[in-house]
Every structure is written in structure tokens, then in C-alpha cells.
Coordinates of C-alpha atoms in Angstrom, one line a residue:
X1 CA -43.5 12.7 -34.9
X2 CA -40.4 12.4 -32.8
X3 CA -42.1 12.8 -29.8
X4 CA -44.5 9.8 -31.2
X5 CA -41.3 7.6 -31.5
X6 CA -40.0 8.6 -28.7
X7 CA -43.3 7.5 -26.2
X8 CA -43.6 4.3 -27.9
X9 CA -39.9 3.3 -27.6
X10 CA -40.2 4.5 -23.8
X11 CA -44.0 2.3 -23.8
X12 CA -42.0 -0.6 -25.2
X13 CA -39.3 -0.8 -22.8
X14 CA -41.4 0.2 -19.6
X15 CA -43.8 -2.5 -20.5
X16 CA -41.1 -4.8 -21.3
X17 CA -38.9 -4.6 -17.9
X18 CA -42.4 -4.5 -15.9
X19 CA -42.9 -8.0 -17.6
X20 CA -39.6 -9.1 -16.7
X21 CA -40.2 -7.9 -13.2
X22 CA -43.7 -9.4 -12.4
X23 CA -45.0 -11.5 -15.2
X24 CA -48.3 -12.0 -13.6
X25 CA -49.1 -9.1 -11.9
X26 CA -47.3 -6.1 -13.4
X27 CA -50.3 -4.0 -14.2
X28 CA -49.3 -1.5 -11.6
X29 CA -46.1 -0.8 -12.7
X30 CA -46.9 -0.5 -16.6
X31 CA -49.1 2.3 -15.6
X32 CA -46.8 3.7 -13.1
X33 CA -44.1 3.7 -15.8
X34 CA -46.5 4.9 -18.4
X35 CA -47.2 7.5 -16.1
X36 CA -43.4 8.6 -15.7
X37 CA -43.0 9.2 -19.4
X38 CA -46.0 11.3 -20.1
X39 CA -44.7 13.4 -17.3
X40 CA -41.1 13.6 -19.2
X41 CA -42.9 13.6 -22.8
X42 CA -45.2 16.6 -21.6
X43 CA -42.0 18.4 -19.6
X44 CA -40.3 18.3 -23.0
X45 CA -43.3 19.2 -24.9
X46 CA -43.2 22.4 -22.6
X47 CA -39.9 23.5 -22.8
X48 CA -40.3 23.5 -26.5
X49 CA -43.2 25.5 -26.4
X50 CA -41.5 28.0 -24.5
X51 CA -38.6 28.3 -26.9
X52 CA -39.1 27.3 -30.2
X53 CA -42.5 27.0 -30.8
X54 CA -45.0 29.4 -32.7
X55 CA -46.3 32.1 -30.3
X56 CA -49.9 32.0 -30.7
X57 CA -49.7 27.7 -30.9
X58 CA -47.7 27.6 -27.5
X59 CA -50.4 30.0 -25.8
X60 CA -53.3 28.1 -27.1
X61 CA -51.6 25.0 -25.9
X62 CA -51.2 26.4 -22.3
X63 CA -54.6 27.8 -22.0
X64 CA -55.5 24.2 -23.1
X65 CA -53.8 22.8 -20.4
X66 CA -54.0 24.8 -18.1
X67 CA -57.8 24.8 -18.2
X68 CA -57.5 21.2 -17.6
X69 CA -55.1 21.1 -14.8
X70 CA -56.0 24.7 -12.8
X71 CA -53.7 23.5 -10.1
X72 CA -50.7 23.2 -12.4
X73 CA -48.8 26.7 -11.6
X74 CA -46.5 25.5 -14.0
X75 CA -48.9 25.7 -16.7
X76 CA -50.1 29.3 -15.8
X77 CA -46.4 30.1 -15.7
X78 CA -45.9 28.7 -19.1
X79 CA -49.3 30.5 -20.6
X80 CA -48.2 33.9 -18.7
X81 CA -44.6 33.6 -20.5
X82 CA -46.1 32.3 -24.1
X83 CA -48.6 35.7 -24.0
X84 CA -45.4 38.0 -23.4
X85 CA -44.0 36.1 -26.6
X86 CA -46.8 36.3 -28.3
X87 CA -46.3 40.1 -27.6
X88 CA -49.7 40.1 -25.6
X89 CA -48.6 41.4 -22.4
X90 CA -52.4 43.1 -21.8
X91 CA -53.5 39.5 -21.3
X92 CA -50.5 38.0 -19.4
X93 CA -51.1 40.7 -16.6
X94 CA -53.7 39.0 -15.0
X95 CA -52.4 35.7 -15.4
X96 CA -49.1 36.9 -13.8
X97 CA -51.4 38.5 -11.0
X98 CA -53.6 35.3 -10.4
X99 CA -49.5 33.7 -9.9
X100 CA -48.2 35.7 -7.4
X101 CA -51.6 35.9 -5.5
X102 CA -51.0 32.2 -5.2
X103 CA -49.2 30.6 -2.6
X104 CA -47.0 29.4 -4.5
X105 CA -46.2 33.0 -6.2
X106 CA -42.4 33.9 -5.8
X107 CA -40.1 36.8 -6.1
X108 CA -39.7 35.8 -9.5
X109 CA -43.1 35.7 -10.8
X110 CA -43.8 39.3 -9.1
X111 CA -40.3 40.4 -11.2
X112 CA -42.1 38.8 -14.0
X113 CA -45.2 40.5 -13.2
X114 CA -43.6 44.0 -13.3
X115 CA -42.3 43.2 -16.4
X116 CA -45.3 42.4 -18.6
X117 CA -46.9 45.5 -16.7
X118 CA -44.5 47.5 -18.5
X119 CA -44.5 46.1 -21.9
X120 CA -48.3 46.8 -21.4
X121 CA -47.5 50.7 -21.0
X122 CA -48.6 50.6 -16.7
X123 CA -45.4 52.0 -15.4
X124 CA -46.7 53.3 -12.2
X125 CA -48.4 49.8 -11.2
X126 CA -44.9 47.9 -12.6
X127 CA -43.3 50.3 -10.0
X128 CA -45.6 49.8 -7.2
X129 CA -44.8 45.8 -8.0
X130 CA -41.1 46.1 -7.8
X131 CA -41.5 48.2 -4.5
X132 CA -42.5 44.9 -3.0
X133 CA -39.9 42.5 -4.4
X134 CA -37.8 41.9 -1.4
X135 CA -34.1 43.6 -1.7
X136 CA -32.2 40.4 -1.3
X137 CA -33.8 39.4 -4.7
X138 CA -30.7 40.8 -6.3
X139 CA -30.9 39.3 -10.0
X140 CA -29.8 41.0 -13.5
X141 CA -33.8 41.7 -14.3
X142 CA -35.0 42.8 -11.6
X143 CA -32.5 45.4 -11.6
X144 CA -33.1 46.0 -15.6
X145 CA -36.3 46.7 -15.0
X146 CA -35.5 49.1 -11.9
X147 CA -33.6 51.3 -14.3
X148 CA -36.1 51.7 -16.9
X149 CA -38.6 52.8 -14.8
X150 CA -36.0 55.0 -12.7
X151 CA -35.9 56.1 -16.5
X152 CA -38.9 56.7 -17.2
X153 CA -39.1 59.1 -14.0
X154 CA -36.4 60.9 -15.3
X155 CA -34.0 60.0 -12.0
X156 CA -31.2 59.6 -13.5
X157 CA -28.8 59.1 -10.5
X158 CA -31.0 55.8 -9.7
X159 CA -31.3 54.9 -13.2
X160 CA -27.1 55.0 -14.0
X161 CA -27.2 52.9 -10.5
X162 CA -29.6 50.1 -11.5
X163 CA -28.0 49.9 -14.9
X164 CA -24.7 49.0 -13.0
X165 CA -25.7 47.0 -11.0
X166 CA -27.7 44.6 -13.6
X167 CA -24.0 45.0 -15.6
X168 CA -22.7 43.1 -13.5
X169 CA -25.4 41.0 -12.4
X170 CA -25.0 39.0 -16.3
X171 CA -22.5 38.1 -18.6
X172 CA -24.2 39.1 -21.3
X173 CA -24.6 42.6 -20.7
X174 CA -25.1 44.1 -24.8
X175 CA -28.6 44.3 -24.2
X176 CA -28.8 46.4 -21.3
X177 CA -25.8 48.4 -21.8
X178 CA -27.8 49.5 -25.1
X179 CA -30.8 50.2 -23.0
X180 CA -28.3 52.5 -20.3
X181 CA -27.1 54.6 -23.6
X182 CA -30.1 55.6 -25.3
X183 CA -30.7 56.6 -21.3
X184 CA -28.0 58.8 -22.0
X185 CA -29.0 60.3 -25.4
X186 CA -32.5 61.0 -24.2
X187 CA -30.5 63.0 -21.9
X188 CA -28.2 64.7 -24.4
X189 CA -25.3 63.1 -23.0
X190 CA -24.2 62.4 -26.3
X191 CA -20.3 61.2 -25.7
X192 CA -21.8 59.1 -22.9
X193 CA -24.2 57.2 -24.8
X194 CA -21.4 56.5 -27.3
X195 CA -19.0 54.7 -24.9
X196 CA -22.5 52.5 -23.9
X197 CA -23.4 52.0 -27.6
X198 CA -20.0 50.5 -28.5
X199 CA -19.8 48.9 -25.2
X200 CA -23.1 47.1 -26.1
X201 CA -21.7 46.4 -29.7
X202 CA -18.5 44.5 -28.2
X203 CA -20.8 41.9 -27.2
X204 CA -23.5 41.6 -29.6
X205 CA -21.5 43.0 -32.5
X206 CA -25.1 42.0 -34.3
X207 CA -26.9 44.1 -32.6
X208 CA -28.4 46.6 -35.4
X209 CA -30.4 49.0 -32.9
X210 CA -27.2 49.1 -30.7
X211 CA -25.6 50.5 -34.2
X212 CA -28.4 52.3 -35.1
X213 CA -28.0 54.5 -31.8
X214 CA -24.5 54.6 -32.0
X215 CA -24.8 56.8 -34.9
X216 CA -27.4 58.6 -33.6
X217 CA -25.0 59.4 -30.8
X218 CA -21.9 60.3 -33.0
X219 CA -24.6 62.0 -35.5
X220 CA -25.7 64.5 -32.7
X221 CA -22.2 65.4 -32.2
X222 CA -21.6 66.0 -35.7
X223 CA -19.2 63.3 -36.3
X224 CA -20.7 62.2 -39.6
X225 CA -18.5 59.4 -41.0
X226 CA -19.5 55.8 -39.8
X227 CA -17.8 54.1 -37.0
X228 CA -15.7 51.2 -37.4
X229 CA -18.1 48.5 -36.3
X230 CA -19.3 45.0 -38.5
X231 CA -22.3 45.8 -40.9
X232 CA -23.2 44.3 -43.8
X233 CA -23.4 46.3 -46.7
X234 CA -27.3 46.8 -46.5
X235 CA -26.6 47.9 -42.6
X236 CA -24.0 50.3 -43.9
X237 CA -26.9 51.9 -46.2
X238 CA -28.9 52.1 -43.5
X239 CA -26.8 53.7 -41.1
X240 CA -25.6 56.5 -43.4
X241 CA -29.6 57.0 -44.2
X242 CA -29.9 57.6 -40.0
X243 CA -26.3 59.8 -40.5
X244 CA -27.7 61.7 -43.1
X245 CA -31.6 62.7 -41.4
X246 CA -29.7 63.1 -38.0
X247 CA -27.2 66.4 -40.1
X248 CA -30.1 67.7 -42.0
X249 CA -31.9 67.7 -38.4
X250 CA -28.7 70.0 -37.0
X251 CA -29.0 72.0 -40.2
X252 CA -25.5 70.7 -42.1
X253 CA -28.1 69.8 -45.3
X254 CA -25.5 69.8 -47.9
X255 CA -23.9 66.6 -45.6
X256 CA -27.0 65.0 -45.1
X257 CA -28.0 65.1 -49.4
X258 CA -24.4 63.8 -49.7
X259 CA -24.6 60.7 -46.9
X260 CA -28.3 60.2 -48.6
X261 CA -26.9 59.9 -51.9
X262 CA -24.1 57.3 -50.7
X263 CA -26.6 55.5 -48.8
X264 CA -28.3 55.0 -52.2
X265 CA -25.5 54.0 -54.0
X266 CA -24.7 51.5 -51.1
X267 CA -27.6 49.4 -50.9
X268 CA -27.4 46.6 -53.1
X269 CA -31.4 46.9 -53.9
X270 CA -33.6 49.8 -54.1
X271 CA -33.5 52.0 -51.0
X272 CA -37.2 53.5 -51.2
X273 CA -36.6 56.1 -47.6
X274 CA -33.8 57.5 -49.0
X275 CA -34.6 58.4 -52.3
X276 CA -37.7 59.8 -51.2
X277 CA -36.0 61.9 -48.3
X278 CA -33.2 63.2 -51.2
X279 CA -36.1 63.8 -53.9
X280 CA -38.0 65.6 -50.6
X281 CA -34.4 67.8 -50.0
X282 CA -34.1 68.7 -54.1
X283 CA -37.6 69.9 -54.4
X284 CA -37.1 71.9 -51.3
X285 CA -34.1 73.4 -52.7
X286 CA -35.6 74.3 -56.2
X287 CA -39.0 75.6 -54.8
X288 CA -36.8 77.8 -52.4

């Protein structure tokens, strides 16, 4: 509805000041400035797609219009990023591929590329991708990515490099920094992976799986009491429940019944995984 308003206010006042300007023969410029605001209208229209709009409704709208502008790359850009929203990276592979085999395919599609290939579980091709982004591409994701498949290789000199680099490459760095300590706890460097964990948590103190892991991390060292991080009180239940499972794995059962039992008496509702693992420990215990 606004953007309705907002192209006949535009309509009105282009076809007004073309009036103005030629009484008798502005036909020209009405269309030229009708022209000019269905370019702005649909540029808008597109960056809200992209943002805030449903998933699945901003892909079918870029397919749409793609379809009927195949020159557009902008469109295929805008279909190839609403598919990775729409958490369909299978079928924005080969719309990122048909972009960079374009000539008007850049450094940042092919990063873009790499990354879908990845959500869609290809790690080697994703590699082979990234292998032929130029080096002077120096930007935050690129270098993400670099470090999760230096992950995923398990070389973890180039990996603790990458993650660095893309550090300091953003000033947003939570994410990542998350992503470079559960590196670290896949790798039992448990005391590591804490420092990146609360690192992560200093700036996205919301960040629940950056909390999550943090525990983890303290859990494997046996340091069972919860860190002094913001949590709401259903967060706190939660993260005693992944306290207690990670000292029943490490055999300390009699802490893990107790952190279960707390985390029930925490949550403000009923906390279904928790009562089932403590019913699970009991009957253990009494068939034993």
C-alpha cells in the first residue's frame, strides 16, 4: 500500500512539473519521469525483499523477474541471495555459477559462490572456488569461509590464521570468533575455546549458541557452575541442562542428577529434556 502511495504521489508530481515544463508537448518527459520512478520503486521493492521480506515470497519474486529481464544480473543476484535465505543453497549453486560465468561475475559473487557451496555440504568444490578468488580480495568473508574449510581439513595452523585475519577484517567479530572456538573444542583445546566463547559473548552478549559452547568448554574441564554471562532465566535452565549431560558424559553423575534437577526447578515452564534425562539417570540407578 505504501509503495502504491508512494508511485502515485511521485506520478503526480512528475506529470505535474512535465506540464509546467512543456505544456504542449511533454509526453516524452512524463514517460521518462514515469520511467525514473519505477526504476526507484522496484530498487526499493528489492532491497526489501532481500531483508525483510518472507523467504520463499522474495525468491518467487526474483525468479519472476528475473525470467523477464534475463540480462538483469542484479536480479540473478537478488534470486541467488533470496535461495540462501530461504535456506535452499542446493538451488542457489547454479544460479551463483551461471553469475560468475558471466562477464559481469566478480570476486564477490565467486566468494558468494563458495559459500552457498558449503551450506550445500560441497566442501571440496567451495575450496577449489576460493583457490581462484584473487589474494588482494582481502574481505572479512572471504577469509571466514577460508577458515572453515581450513577447518574442516583439520589444518589447524591455517584455520587459527584465517580466523585472525577475518577478526580484524569486521567490527563485528561475535560471530566468527564463536565459529574459531568451537574450532578449538573440536580440537580439545578446551581453555582455548573458552577465551573465544566469551570473547564472542562480549559482543553479542545474545548470542545463545556462543553460551551454549561456552559451557560446553568449561563443562569439559569440569568447571560445573555457570559463568557469569546475561541469560534469561529460561537460558539459565538450559545451560545447566547442557552442564549437567556434559558431567554425566565425564562420569561425575551424582553432579549431572543435581544440575538436572536445578535446571528443572529453574525453568519457569515444564522442562520436558530434562526430566526425561533425570527419570532416564533414576531408573538406571534402581535397575543397577
Amino acid at each position: 500500500m505504501r509503495h502504491s502511495i508512494f508511485l502515485t504521489l511521485c506520478l503526480g508530481s512528475a506529470i505535474a512539473l512535465s506540464a509546467c515544463n512543456k505544456p504542449k508537448s511533454g509526453g516524452e518527459e512524463v514517460e521518462r519521469a514515469i520511467a525514473d520512478v519505477n526504476v526507484i520503486d522496484e530498487s526499493n521493492l528489492n532491497d526489501i525483499m532481500l531483508t525483510v521480506g518472507d523467504p520463499d515470497e522474495a525468491v518467487a519474486y526474483f525468479k519472476r523477474t528475473a525470467e523477464s529481464q534475463p540480462n538483469r544480473i542484479d536480479l540473478k543476484r537478488g534470486l541467488a541471495q533470496s535461495l540462501i535465505r530461504a535456506k535452499r543453497p542446493v538451488e542457489a549453486v547454479p544460479v551463483w555459477k551461471a553469475i560468475v560465468a558471466s562477464s559481469e561475475g566478480t570476486s564477490v559473487d565467486r566468494v558468494s559462490l563458495a559459500d552457498a557451496l558449503i551450506r550445500a555440504g560441497d566442501w571440496k568444490e567451495a575450496e577449489a572456488v576460493l583457490d581462484k578468488v584473487p589474494p588482494t580480495h582481502e574481505t572479512y568473508r572471504r577469509y571466514r569461509l577460508e577458515a572453515m574449510i581450513a577447518d574442516s581439513n583439520k589444518e589447524w595452523k591455517k584455520a587459527d590464521s584465517f580466523y585472525e585475519t577475518a577478526v580484524g577484517l569486521t567490527t563485528n567479530p561475535g560471530s566468527v570468533l564463536n565459529n574459531w572456538g568451537y574450532s578449538k573444542l573440536t580440537r580439545a583445546d578446551f581453555q582455548g575455546a573458552e577465551k573465544l566463547f566469551s570473547q564472542a559473548l562480549s559482543y553479542d552478549s545474545k548470542m545463545f549458541t556462543a553460551k551454549n559452547n561456552l559451557v560446553l568448554a568449561r563443562g569439559a574441564q569440569r568447571k560445573y557452575d555457570l559463568p557469569v554471562i546475561p541469560m534469561t532465566q529460561i537460558e539459565r535452565a538450559q545451560l545447566l541442562h547442557t552442564l549437567a549431560l556434559s558431567a554425566i558424559k565425564q562420569g561425575d553423575v551424582t553432579t549431572g542428577k543435581g544440575l538436572l534437577q536445578e535446571a528443572i526447578d529453574t525453568h519457569p515452564q515444564h522442562f520436558e529434556a530434562a526430566t526425561r534425562a533425570l527419570e532416564a539417570l533414576e531408573n538406571n540407578v534402581s535397575n543397577g
